[in-house]
XYZ file of C-alpha atoms in Angstrom:
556
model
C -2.364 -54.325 -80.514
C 0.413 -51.778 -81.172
C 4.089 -53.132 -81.499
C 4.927 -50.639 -78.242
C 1.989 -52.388 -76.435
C 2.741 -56.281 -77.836
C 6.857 -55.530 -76.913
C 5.914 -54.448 -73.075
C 3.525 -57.208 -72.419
C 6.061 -59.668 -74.313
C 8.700 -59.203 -72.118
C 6.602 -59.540 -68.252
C 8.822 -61.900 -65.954
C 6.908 -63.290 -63.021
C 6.406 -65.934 -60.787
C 2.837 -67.424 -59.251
C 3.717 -66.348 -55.838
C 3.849 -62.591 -56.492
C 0.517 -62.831 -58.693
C -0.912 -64.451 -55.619
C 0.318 -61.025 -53.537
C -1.011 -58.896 -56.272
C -4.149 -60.207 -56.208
C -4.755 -60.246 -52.397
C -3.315 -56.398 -52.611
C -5.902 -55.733 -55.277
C -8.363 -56.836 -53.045
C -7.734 -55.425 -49.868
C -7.828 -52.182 -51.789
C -11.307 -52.284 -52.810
C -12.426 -52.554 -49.274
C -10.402 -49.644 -48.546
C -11.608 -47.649 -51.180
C -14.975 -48.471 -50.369
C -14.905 -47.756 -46.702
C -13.451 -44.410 -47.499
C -16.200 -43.948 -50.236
C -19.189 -44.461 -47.931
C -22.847 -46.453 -49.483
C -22.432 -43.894 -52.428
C -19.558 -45.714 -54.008
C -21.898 -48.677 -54.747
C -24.780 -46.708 -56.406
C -23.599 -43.878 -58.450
C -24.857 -44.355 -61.821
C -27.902 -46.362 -60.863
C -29.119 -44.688 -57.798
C -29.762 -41.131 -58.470
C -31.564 -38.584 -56.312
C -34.149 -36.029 -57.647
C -33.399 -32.569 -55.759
C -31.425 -32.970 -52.470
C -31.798 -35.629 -49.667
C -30.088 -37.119 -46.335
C -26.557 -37.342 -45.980
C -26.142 -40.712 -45.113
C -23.648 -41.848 -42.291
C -25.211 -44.783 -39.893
C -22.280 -47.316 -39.872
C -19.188 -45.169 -42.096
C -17.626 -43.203 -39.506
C -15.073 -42.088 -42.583
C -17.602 -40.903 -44.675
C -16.376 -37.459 -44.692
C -12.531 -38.106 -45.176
C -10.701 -38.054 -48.081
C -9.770 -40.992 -50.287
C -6.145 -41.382 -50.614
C -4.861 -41.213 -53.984
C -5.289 -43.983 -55.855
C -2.068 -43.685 -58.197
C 0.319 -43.021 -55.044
C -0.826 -46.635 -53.741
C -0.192 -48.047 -56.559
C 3.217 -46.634 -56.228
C 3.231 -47.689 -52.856
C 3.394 -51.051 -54.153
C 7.368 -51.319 -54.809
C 6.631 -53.735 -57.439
C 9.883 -55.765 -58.151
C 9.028 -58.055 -61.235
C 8.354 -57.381 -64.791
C 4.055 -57.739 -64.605
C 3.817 -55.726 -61.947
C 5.515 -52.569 -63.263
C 3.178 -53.092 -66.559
C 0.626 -53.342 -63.983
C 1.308 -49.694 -62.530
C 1.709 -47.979 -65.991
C -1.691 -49.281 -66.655
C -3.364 -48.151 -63.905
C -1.711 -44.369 -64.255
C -2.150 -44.489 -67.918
C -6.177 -45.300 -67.565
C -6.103 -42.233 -64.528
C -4.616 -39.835 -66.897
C -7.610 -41.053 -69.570
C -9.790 -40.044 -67.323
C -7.947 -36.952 -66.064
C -9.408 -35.160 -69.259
C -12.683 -35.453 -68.227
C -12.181 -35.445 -64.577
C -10.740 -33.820 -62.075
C -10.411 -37.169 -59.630
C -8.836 -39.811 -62.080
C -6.624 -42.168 -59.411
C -9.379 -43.431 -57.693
C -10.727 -44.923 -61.145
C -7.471 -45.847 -62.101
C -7.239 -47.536 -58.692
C -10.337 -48.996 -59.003
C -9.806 -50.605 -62.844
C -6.225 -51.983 -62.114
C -7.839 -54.083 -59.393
C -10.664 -55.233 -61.351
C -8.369 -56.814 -63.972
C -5.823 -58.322 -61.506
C -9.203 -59.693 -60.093
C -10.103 -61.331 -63.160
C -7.172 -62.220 -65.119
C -5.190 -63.425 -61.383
C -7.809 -64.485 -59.534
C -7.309 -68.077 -59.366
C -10.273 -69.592 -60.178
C -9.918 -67.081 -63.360
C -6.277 -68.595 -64.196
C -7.306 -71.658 -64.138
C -10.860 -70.718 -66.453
C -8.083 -69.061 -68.677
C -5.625 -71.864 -68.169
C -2.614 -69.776 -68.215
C 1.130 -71.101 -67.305
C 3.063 -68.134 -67.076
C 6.274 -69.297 -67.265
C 5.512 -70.271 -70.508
C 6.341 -67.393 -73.215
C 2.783 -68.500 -75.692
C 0.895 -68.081 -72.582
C 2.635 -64.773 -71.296
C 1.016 -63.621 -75.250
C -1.959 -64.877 -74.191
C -2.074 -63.030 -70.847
C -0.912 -59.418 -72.976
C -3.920 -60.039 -75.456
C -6.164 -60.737 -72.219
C -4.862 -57.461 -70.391
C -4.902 -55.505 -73.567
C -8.597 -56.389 -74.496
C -9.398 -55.175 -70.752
C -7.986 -51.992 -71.116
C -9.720 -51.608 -74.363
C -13.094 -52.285 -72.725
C -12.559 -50.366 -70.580
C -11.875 -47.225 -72.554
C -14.574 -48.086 -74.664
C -16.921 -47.404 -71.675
C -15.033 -43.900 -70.674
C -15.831 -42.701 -74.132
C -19.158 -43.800 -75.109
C -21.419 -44.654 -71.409
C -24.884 -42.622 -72.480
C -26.330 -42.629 -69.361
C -27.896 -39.264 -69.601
C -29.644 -39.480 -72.558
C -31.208 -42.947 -72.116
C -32.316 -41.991 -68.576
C -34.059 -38.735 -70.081
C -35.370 -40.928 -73.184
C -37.021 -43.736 -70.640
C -38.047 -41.680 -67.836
C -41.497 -39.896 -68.904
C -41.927 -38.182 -65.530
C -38.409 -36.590 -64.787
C -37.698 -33.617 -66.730
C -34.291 -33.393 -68.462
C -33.438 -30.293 -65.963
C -34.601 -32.861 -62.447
C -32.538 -35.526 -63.936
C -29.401 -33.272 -64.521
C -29.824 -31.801 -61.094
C -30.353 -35.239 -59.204
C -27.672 -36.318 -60.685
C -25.066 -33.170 -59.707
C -26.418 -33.874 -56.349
C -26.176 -37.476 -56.061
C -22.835 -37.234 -57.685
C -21.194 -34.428 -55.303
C -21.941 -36.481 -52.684
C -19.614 -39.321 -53.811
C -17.329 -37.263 -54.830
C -16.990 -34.554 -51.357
C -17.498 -38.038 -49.137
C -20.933 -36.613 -48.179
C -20.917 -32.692 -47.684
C -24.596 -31.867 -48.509
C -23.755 -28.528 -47.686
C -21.598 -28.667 -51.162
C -23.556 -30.630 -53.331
C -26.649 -28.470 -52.706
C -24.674 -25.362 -53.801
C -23.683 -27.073 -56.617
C -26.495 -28.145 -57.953
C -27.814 -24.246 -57.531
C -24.519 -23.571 -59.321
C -24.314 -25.718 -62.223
C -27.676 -25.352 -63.210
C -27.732 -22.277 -64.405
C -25.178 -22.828 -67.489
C -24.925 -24.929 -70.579
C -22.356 -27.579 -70.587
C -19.570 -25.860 -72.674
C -19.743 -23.228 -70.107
C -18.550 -25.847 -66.647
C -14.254 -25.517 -67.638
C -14.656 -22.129 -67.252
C -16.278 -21.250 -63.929
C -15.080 -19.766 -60.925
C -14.083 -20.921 -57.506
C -12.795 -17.893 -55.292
C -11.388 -18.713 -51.678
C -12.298 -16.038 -49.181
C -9.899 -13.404 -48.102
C -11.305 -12.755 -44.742
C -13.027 -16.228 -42.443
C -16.466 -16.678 -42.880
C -18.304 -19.181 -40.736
C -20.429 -20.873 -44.211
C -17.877 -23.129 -45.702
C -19.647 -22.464 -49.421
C -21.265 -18.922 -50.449
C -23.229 -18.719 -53.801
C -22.386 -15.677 -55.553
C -25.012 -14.274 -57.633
C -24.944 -10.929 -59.383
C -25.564 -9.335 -63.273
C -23.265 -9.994 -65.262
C -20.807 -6.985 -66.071
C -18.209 -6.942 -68.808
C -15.218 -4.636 -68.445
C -13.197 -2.354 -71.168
C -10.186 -0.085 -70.599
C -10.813 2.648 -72.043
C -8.247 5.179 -73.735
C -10.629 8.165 -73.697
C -13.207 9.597 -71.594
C -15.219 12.770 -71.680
C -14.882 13.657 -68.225
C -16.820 17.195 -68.976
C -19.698 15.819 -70.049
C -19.574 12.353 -68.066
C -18.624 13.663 -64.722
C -20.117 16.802 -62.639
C -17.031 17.859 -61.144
C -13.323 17.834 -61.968
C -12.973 15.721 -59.006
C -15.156 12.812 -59.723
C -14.209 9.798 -60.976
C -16.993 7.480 -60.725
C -20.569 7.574 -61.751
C -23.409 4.698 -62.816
C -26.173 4.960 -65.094
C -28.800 2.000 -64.467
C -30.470 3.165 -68.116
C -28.706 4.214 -70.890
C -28.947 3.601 -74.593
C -25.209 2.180 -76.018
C -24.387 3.004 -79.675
C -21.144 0.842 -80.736
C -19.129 2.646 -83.284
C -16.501 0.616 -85.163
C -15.061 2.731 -88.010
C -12.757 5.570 -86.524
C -14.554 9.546 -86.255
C -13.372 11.393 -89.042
C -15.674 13.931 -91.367
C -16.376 11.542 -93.685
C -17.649 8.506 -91.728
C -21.052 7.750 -92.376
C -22.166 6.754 -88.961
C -20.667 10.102 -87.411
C -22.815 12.104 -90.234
C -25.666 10.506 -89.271
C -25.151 11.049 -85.747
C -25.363 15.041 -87.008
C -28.296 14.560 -89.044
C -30.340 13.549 -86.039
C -28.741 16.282 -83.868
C -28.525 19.388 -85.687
C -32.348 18.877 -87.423
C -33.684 20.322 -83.832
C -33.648 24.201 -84.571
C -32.044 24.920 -81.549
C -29.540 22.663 -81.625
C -28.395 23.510 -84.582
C -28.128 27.464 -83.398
C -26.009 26.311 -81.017
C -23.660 24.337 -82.770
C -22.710 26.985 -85.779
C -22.440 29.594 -82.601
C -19.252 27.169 -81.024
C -18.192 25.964 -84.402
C -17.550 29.663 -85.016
C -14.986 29.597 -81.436
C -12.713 27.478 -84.323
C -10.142 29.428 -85.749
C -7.720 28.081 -88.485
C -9.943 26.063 -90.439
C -8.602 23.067 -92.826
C -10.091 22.948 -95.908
C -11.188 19.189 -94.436
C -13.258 21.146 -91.703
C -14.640 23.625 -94.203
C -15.494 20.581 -96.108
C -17.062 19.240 -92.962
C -18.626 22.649 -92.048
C -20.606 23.397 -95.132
C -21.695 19.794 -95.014
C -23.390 20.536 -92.060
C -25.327 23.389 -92.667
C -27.000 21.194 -95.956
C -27.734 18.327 -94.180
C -31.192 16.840 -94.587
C -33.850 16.549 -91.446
C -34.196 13.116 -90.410
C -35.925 10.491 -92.074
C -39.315 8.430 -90.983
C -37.086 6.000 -88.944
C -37.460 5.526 -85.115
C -35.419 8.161 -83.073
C -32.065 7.924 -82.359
C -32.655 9.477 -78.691
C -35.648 8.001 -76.415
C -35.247 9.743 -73.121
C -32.035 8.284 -71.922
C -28.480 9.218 -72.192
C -26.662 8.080 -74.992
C -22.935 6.351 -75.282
C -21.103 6.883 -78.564
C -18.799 3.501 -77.460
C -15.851 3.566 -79.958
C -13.386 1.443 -81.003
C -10.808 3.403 -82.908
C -9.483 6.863 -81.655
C -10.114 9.849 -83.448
C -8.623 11.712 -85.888
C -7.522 15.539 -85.423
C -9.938 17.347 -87.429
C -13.107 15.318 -86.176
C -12.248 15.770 -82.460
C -12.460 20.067 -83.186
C -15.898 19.060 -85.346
C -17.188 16.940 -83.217
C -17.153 18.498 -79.809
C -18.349 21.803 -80.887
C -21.696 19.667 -82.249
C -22.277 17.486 -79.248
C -21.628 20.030 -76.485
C -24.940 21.986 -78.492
C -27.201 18.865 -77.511
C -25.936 19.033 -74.438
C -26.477 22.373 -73.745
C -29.950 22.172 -74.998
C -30.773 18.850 -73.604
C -28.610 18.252 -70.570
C -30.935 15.690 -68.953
C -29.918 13.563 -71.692
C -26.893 13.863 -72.831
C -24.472 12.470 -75.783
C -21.053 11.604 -75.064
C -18.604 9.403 -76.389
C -15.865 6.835 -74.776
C -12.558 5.251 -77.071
C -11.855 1.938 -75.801
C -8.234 1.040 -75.644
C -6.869 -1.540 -77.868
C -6.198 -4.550 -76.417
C -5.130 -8.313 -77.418
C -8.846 -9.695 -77.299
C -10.146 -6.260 -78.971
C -11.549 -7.773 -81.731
C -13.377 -10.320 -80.112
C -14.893 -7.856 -77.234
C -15.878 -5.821 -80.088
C -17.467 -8.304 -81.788
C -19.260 -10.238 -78.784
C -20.825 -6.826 -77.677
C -22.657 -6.694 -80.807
C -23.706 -10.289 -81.381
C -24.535 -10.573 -77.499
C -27.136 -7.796 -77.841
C -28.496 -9.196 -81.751
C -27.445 -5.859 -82.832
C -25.110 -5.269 -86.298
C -23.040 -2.347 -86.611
C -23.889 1.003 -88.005
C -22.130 1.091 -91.604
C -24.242 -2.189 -91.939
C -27.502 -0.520 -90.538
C -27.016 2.395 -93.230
C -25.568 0.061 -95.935
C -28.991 -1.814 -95.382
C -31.207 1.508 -94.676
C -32.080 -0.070 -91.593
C -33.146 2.152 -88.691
C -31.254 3.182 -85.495
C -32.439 0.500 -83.374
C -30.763 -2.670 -85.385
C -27.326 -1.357 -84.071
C -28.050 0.598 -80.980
C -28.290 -1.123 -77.103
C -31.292 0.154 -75.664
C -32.011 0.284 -71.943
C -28.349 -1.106 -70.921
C -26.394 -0.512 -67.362
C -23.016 1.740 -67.805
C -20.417 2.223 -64.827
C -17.319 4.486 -65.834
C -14.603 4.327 -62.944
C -11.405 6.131 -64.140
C -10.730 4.940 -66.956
C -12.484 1.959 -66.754
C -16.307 0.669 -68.515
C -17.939 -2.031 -67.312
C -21.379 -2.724 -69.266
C -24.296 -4.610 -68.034
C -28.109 -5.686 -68.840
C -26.926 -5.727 -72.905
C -28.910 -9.208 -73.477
C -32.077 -9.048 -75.886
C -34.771 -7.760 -73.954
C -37.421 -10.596 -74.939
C -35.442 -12.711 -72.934
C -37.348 -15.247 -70.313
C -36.176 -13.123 -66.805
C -36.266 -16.746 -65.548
C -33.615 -17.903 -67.939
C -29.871 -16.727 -67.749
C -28.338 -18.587 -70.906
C -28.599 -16.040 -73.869
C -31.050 -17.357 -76.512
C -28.795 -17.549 -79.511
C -26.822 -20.109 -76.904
C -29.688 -22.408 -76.657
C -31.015 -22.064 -80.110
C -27.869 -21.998 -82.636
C -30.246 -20.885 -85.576
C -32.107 -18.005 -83.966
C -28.733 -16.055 -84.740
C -26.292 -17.422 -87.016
C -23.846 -14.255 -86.347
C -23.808 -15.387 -82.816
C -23.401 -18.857 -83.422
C -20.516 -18.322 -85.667
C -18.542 -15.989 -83.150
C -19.432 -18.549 -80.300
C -17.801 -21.293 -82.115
C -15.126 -19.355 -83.398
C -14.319 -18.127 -79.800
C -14.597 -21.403 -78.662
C -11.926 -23.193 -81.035
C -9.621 -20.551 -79.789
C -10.036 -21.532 -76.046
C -9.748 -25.292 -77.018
C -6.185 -24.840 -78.369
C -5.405 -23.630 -74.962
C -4.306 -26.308 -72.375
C -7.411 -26.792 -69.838
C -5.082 -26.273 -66.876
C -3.290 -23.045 -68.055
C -6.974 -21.596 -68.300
C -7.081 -22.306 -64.469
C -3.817 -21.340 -63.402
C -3.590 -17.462 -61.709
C -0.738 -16.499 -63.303
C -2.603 -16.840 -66.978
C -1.689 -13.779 -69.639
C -4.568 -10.755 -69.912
C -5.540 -12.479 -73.203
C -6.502 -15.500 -72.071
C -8.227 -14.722 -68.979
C -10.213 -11.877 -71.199
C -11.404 -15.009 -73.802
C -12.940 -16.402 -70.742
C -14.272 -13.693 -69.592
C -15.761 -12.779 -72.780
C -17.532 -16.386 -73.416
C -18.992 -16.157 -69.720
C -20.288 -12.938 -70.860
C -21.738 -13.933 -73.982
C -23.305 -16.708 -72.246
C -24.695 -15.784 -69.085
C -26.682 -12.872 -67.933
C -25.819 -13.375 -64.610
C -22.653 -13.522 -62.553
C -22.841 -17.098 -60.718
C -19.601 -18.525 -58.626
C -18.837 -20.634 -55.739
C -17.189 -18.561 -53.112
C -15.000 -20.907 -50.374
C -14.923 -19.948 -47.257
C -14.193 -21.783 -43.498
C -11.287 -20.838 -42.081
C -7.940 -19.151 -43.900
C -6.393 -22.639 -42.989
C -9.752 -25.023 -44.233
C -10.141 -22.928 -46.900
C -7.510 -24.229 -49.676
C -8.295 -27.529 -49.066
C -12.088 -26.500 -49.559
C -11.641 -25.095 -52.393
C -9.660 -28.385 -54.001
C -12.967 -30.353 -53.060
C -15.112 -28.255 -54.339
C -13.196 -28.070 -58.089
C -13.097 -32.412 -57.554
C -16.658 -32.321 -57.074
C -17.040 -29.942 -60.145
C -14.739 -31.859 -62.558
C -16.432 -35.252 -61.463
C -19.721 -33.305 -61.927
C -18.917 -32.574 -65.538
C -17.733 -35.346 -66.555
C -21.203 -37.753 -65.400
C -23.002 -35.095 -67.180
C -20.793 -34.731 -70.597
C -19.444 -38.102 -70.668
C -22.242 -40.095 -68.517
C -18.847 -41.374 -66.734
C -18.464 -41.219 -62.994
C -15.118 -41.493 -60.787
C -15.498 -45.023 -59.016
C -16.191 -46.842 -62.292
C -15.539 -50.586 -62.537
C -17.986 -52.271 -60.519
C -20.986 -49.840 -61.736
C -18.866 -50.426 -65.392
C -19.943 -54.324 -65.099
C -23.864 -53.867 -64.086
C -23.928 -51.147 -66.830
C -22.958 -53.786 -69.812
C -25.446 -56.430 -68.450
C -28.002 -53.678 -68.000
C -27.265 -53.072 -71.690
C -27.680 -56.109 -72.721
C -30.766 -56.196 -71.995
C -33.649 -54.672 -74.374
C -36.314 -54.142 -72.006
C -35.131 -52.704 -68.862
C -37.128 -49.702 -67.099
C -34.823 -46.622 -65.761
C -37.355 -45.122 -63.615
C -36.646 -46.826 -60.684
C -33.049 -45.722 -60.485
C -34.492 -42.337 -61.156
C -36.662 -42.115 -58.389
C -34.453 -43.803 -55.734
């Protein structure tokens, strides 16, 4: 026991007649807890349904309010002696325990502070524990008693494995039934039994890995909408600003702004365009080794006047370049993006143009074109996520390696320019399950080791930012683009939880539906659940015991 713990507990005044209150307060606040909670308060870990069921209501006509908070009644209390006040610290210090795992903490907290006034005051217990609080060895005795409580009782928070055991010792439930039945099961505790919600949630969080649950989205509705809860599902598009666009070649008209290409091939470029970059000459190799592309090009290079010795350099590298080697094609019948990262330099922007406009002159069904992205806080990361997300490596490593075009270019992707803005889409491998919609490297950390390296490397960034800042709206561009960036790494598809009702419901839907969520992470990554000590208690006897059976909780 610390010496901050041993000095509080040390110096608890009391007297026998406000123990006695405590106790009957303790206990007339289970029953109201439990009344609010509905049957699923007593059956949370054990019971568990398999896919969705019933909401049950015969005999709780409160099963659809909301519990009161359990840290405000404790308040409530007005406690005037020593014990109790130690009493209310402990109860808000065990809800802010479970805070970080959970978005619904008091009602534990609640919960735990009158299980051990039940058992250390109860007074059947004092006299089992034979304490005389007036005296000061027995007021030690009681801080060792409440101390070991609170231990136990952290112990469980961290290290329940409900999950895992369940999966282990039911043969006919598959790990993905289990974790669904579960979401369900527990979304109806947690919403006081809106089916309507924990259906949707179980659509919801089944589609993503654990890691992924801080960081999804609930969105209220701007407009009323008679569903209270509207799945959003859509492909997953990442965004770029971009600093340059070639609006010639991009868009038909001068006044156009927008277009969409559902196929188009995406060639990331990360070292900046200059005459001497490697993945720029190679670009030209391809190009000018058609005949008539290469006719074209020396007819608008010509249009140049004032040549730097640089560009004459350039020039008569040009005209000896050598055809193409036996690798694949860089074109296959689709458009291709030149997507760069670093802007240009002067003399490659009057080489370059001159070259490109030939292929497009000749081949204007397909056409070449390039777009700068703007530099931004998270630019390395986007740039490095677009390249691990596809399993592709960049082009100075493709020709370092004498690798052909297709290790570094995105085939087959979706492109929509707006403005000034790119959003990409379909850039996951293409062997992926259709069925599936976390990216392989995600679920297999040695398929890729590049992407496994970013991921966690992204990821230790995010956890040094505080969980709640990630939430809040008024969050800097950086951090909201990390997010963004590990959703799109992560997911192919687009999934959130839109909240509708009414404009005046739909705030306090929304703060259900993120309970439900946090309460919904936490059973699954901790195996914890929010009304915890009297499931806490069958769960150690259960544990005790070497040959108990899970499937019967399973299946219930």
């Amino acid at each position: 026991m610390s010496n901050t713990t041993e000095t509080r507990y040390l110096n608890i005044v009391t007297d026998n007649e406000y123990i006695n209150s405590l106790y009957d307060v303790s206990s007339a606040l289970v029953k109201t807890l439990n009344k609010f909670c509905g049957p699923y308060a007593s059956n949370v870990i054990l019971r568990v349904r398999v896919g969705t069921g019933k909401v049950i209501t015969d005999g709780y006509e409160n099963v659809e309010e909301f519990t009161k908070d359990g840290i405000d009644i404790v308040r409530k209390l007005q406690p005037s002696v020593g014990l109790a006040t130690a009493f209310n610290n402990l109860a808000v210090h065990i809800g802010k325990h479970v805070e970080n795992a959970c978005h619904d903490g008091t009602t534990t907290a609640m919960m735990a502070f009158s299980c051990i006034v039940e058992q250390i005051f109860h007074p059947k217990k004092r006299k089992q524990y034979g304490l005389n609080l007036s005296d000061c060895r027995d007021r030690i005795l009681l801080a060792n008693a409440v101390t070991e409580v609170l231990n136990e009782i952290e112990e469980y928070i961290d290290h329940i494995t409900f999950i895992s055991e369940s999966i282990q010792n039911s043969s006919e439930c598959s790990p993905a039934n289990i974790r669904n039945g579960i979401v369900y099961h527990q979304s109806l505790l947690s919403s006081k039994g809106d089916n309507d919600l924990a259906t949707n949630m179980v659509n919801l969080i089944s589609k993503f890995p654990l890691d992924y649950y801080q960081y999804m989205n609930f969105e209220i509705a701007n407009i009323e909408r008679p569903q209270k809860y509207i799945l959003i599902d859509n492909p997953y598009t990442f965004y770029y600003k971009a600093a340059y666009v070639e609006k010639e070649v991009v868009f038909q008209d001068a006044k156009q702004d927008t277009i969409e290409f559902d196929h188009i091939d995406i060639l990331p470029i990360a070292a900046p365009f200059n005459s001497n970059n490697p993945e720029l000459n190679r670009i030209f190799n391809f190009v000018l080794k058609d005949p008539k592309v290469k006719t074209e090009a020396f007819k608008n290079l010509q249009t140049l006047t004032h040549y730097s010795q640089q560009e004459q350099a350039a020039v008569d590298y040009i005209a000896q370049l050598d055809m193409e080697d036996g690798s694949e094609p860089l074109m296959q019948g689709r458009p291709l993006m030149l997507l760069r990262f670093v802007p240009d330099t002067t003399d490659c922007c009057r080489l370059y143009a001159p070259i490109i406009k030939a292929w497009n002159t000749v081949y204007p069904d397909t056409p070449i074109f390039s777009v700068c992205l703007a530099m931004t806080n998270t630019w390395g990361f986007a740039r490095e996520a677009l390249f691990v997300c596809a399993d592709k490596i960049t082009q100075q490593m493709a020709i370092r390696n004498d690798l052909p075009w297709d290790s570094s270019i995105i085939r087959d992707a979706g492109l929509k320019i707006h403005e000034y803005n790119v959003y990409l889409k379909n850039f996951f491998p293409k062997d992926m399950d259709e069925n599936d919609n976390t990216h392989p490297s995600y679920t297999d950390p040695n398929r890729n080791p590049n992407y496994t390296k970013f991921k966690n490397e992204l990821l230790e960034t995010l956890e040094n930012l505080h969980t709640e800042a990630l939430r809040d709206s008024s969050n800097s561009a950086r951090d909201r683009e990390l997010i963004d960036i590990f959703r799109w790494m992560t997911s192919k598809r687009y999934y959130a939880l839109k909240i509708g009702g009414t404009l005046y419901d739909a705030a306090g839907n929304r703060s259900v539906a993120r309970d439900v969520m946090g309460a919904c992470m936490s059973v699954l990554k901790h195996g914890f659940v929010l009304s915890a000590y009297p499931k806490l208690a069958i769960w150690c006897d259960m544990k005790l015991r070497q040959n108990v059976t899970y499937d019967k909780y399973l299946r219930a």
